[in-house]
Amino acid sequence: MTELRELVTQQRAKVEELQANADALDAEARKERIRTRRARRQVEELREQVERSGGSSTSSEADQASASAATNRILASGVFDVEWYQDQAGLTFADRAEAVSHYVEEGRRAGWSPHPLFLPARFDPRRWDREETDPLVAYLEGADGAWERSTSPLFDPARAHGSRRAGRAPLASLLEDGEPQTLPLAADAGWLRDGITLSEVRAALRTQVGEPADEEAMSWRDTPAGSTVPGLTSVVVTDCTSTSEVLAALGAVDSVTRAADGGTAQSVEVVLLVPDERRGVSVGLALARLARWDVRVVSVPEQAGTVAAVAAAVHGSRGEHTLLMSARNGFREGTLADWRTAFSESGAAVVHPLVLDGRHLVSDAGVVYPPHGKDPVPFLEGMHPDSVVWPAPWVSVPGAPVPLLARTESVRTVLGDDPGDGRAGDLWADISLSQRLAAREGRPVVVVPGLVGTRGGGAAAFDSSPQPEEDLMTFRTTWQQVPSGSADLFQAFGVSPVFQGVSALSAPEKQKSWTRALWLPAGAGHRATVVESPPSLRWAIKTAAPSADRARQWGDFHFANSLADALRALGQRAVVDYRLNDARSTSYTDDVVVTLRGLFAVTLPTNVTSVAWVISHPDVVTARELGSYDLRYAASPGWARDVSSAWHLPVRPLLQCTDPSRFYIDDEPVPEVVGKALFVGNSRGEARPVVMHTVASGTPIAVYGEHWEEFLPPEAIAGTYVPNEILRRYYRSAAWALNDHWADMRDLGFVSNRVFDVLASGGRLLTDEIEGLDEITRTVLPERGLARFRTAEDLDAVLAQESGAWYDETSLRALSDYVRKEHSFGARAQVLLEDVLAHRATASGGASHPS
């Protein structure tokens, strides 16, 4: 017992030391921000003098003062590499101060990087070239969590093991200790080979800027084509016009070539198509030289265009297959092995994925043509992907844009048929290529919904042109008779498109007016009345989670998708709308909208049954907002009661729940958490008490989440993420599964869904006290009730005991069975469906509902 007390004392002392260090860091950072604000005020005062005096000389003084302050700040940080910067600028500077001054005044707006471990466009991708404050200065100030962010593919502060000094940015601290032997690569830089040093990075840039641009795109016809290698895929990437685009493309290639379940990665070579003038992309190309694949660069001469560069790239490629993509493409689902399997099994000439836009709506599922038109139109554009019923594992389409997978020999032949002189049209050239490949091979262009790609913003090489009229004429001449099959697709997918806009060739400069389609359900203009039992309604579930891949780390993402699955199991049709597409143009197809109210309110379409389910952050919900809904629910009986009384709006209690298909007793152990307390969650930028007190108690702990480095010793951090699909095993294996609540949710009785997930998994729950906890499982509570705490002393007392003193195996299994039955998404979906049907019947006077 004495040893245990000593251990607890040591751990508490360690926590106090960590907290003291954190306080020192915060204090020094505050001082630095004060100094910076003081300098900015001085600059503003000078500018005010300009306005009062109207003198240009004072304006010059203000600008000089601002530039001088930034220069001094960067010089003092040590985060500036003169050799690296000179290679980009193509200039030689007298000393470091002159180089930094040049960067502040000119170089940073040109996109040049001050250090291999700091890329302005990565740190501040949207505003780096427009902000008054230099991105590096903003980083050094440390505001808005800047010090937790990766500033280069070569530097992730979470993976840097150097010292961290009070008031100093992690990058500055790392460099103060001397150059690291190997660089702490970022999590999204898996395309880089391991063990890279700063010397290698500098040498790569020096080599890159010293090599003349090749003439391959112009001279490829004079050389014989290379032999292809079975099993090798050549990935040809267009639109590599900046370092950011090159790095995004390499990241996308890495994601699609990595094998699922730890198998062998696909064998690829990468060909980047870059402008003749390469200075703006030189850093990206330098880093590409350090990739784990063979990377080749082909110029895109302005006078020849992208098509000529693609022809040159494929002519010199060695892959059996060619994947043609844009740097604006990403890959969400499906590996390159899946692409090749689909290619083989479908007997296709070209394979194309289902492509989603930034709002997680369909960007295209290939292209189709109007019955009497010649313009290709993205098929199903704007539709929600979950609302699309695919008639087969793959479907034939008339054509498709990039990304495209095809046989290299066929691509060579098709592109080689073009004349060698003059500029081939780039606009829609990818669609034309897919259609020409299909015609040559007598095989279809297929779209595979199991392969999901993404499309970033901005115009790409094949959907814009400096001379659109000439390019459109080239396409129209090539395809005087467009491929057939569009009408069959409309019938197979049950859509009746309304084509709008104008012919592209009649208004070549007005791309936003070109032909587009509204994808109405078949027969929408004369829908028959159908009586069903129950009616199959279209449900749109709105969530605050973003549409990006990082949304999978949000609880709301999994909550929304589990609810959608439960509604589908009841014969309903359900889609999930993420934060950016709550007002999508196809909302006219929805019958019911369910808002999972978290951090953000959403807009409601007209002519729907609207349902609000407040599951978190009730403090931001207003009476006006709830009053706009037909039905209202809250995951707290107490809050529902109080709000109903105060706002005179009926709010029904509907607790959070669990997904029994994911959370059940799974006895496959997770060795790294056995015998330990487990916490799964991010730090939220604070030392969360349940974690800190557990560490202080001396209890072994495994924490999975982000941004814990400044609060916890390294041995307590087990990882950054646990896939939701296997989380049950972690809950089941741990000695304790820890849980806490946001303060507002705890005070207002909103029980976290983690409580339900842990109990459904047979886990040994230890949570903070919250109203209504025992009512959840009152009929099957273990003798001592659920393990909970109010204070640090309560937590210490529980942790001092074995979890077996609270939960025996019989109780754990009874709790799991009960929660999975009574508190499942299926049970909640049944309540929603019954209430919605009753409301719709009352609202319509008992009329039946269309399917």
GROMACS .gro file of N, CA and C in nm, residues 342-349 394 407 441-444 446:
model
   45
  342ALA      N    1  -1.191  -0.461  -6.143
  342ALA     CA    2  -1.311  -0.416  -6.212
  342ALA      C    3  -1.287  -0.406  -6.362
  343PHE      N    4  -1.169  -0.361  -6.398
  343PHE     CA    5  -1.133  -0.350  -6.540
  343PHE      C    6  -1.140  -0.486  -6.606
  344SER      N    7  -1.084  -0.587  -6.540
  344SER     CA    8  -1.080  -0.722  -6.597
  344SER      C    9  -1.219  -0.786  -6.599
  345GLU      N   10  -1.291  -0.777  -6.488
  345GLU     CA   11  -1.419  -0.847  -6.477
  345GLU      C   12  -1.528  -0.784  -6.562
  346SER      N   13  -1.521  -0.654  -6.583
  346SER     CA   14  -1.625  -0.586  -6.663
  346SER      C   15  -1.598  -0.594  -6.812
  347GLY      N   16  -1.477  -0.634  -6.851
  347GLY     CA   17  -1.442  -0.637  -6.992
  347GLY      C   18  -1.443  -0.500  -7.056
  348ALA      N   19  -1.400  -0.399  -6.981
  348ALA     CA   20  -1.411  -0.261  -7.026
  348ALA      C   21  -1.290  -0.216  -7.105
  349ALA      N   22  -1.311  -0.112  -7.183
  349ALA     CA   23  -1.200  -0.041  -7.244
  349ALA      C   24  -1.148   0.066  -7.149
  394TRP      N   25  -2.142  -0.248  -6.204
  394TRP     CA   26  -2.086  -0.145  -6.290
  394TRP      C   27  -2.184  -0.122  -6.404
  407ARG      N   28  -0.588   0.052  -7.107
  407ARG     CA   29  -0.466  -0.018  -7.151
  407ARG      C   30  -0.370   0.081  -7.215
  441GLU      N   31  -1.165  -0.040  -7.922
  441GLU     CA   32  -1.161  -0.175  -7.869
  441GLU      C   33  -1.294  -0.249  -7.882
  442GLY      N   34  -1.401  -0.176  -7.911
  442GLY     CA   35  -1.532  -0.240  -7.913
  442GLY      C   36  -1.574  -0.285  -7.774
  443ARG      N   37  -1.527  -0.215  -7.674
  443ARG     CA   38  -1.560  -0.244  -7.535
  443ARG      C   39  -1.618  -0.117  -7.471
  444PRO      N   40  -1.689  -0.131  -7.360
  444PRO     CA   41  -1.756  -0.013  -7.304
  444PRO      C   42  -1.666   0.071  -7.213
  446VAL      N   43  -1.699   0.198  -6.848
  446VAL     CA   44  -1.784   0.160  -6.736
  446VAL      C   45  -1.754   0.247  -6.614
   0.00000   0.00000   0.00000
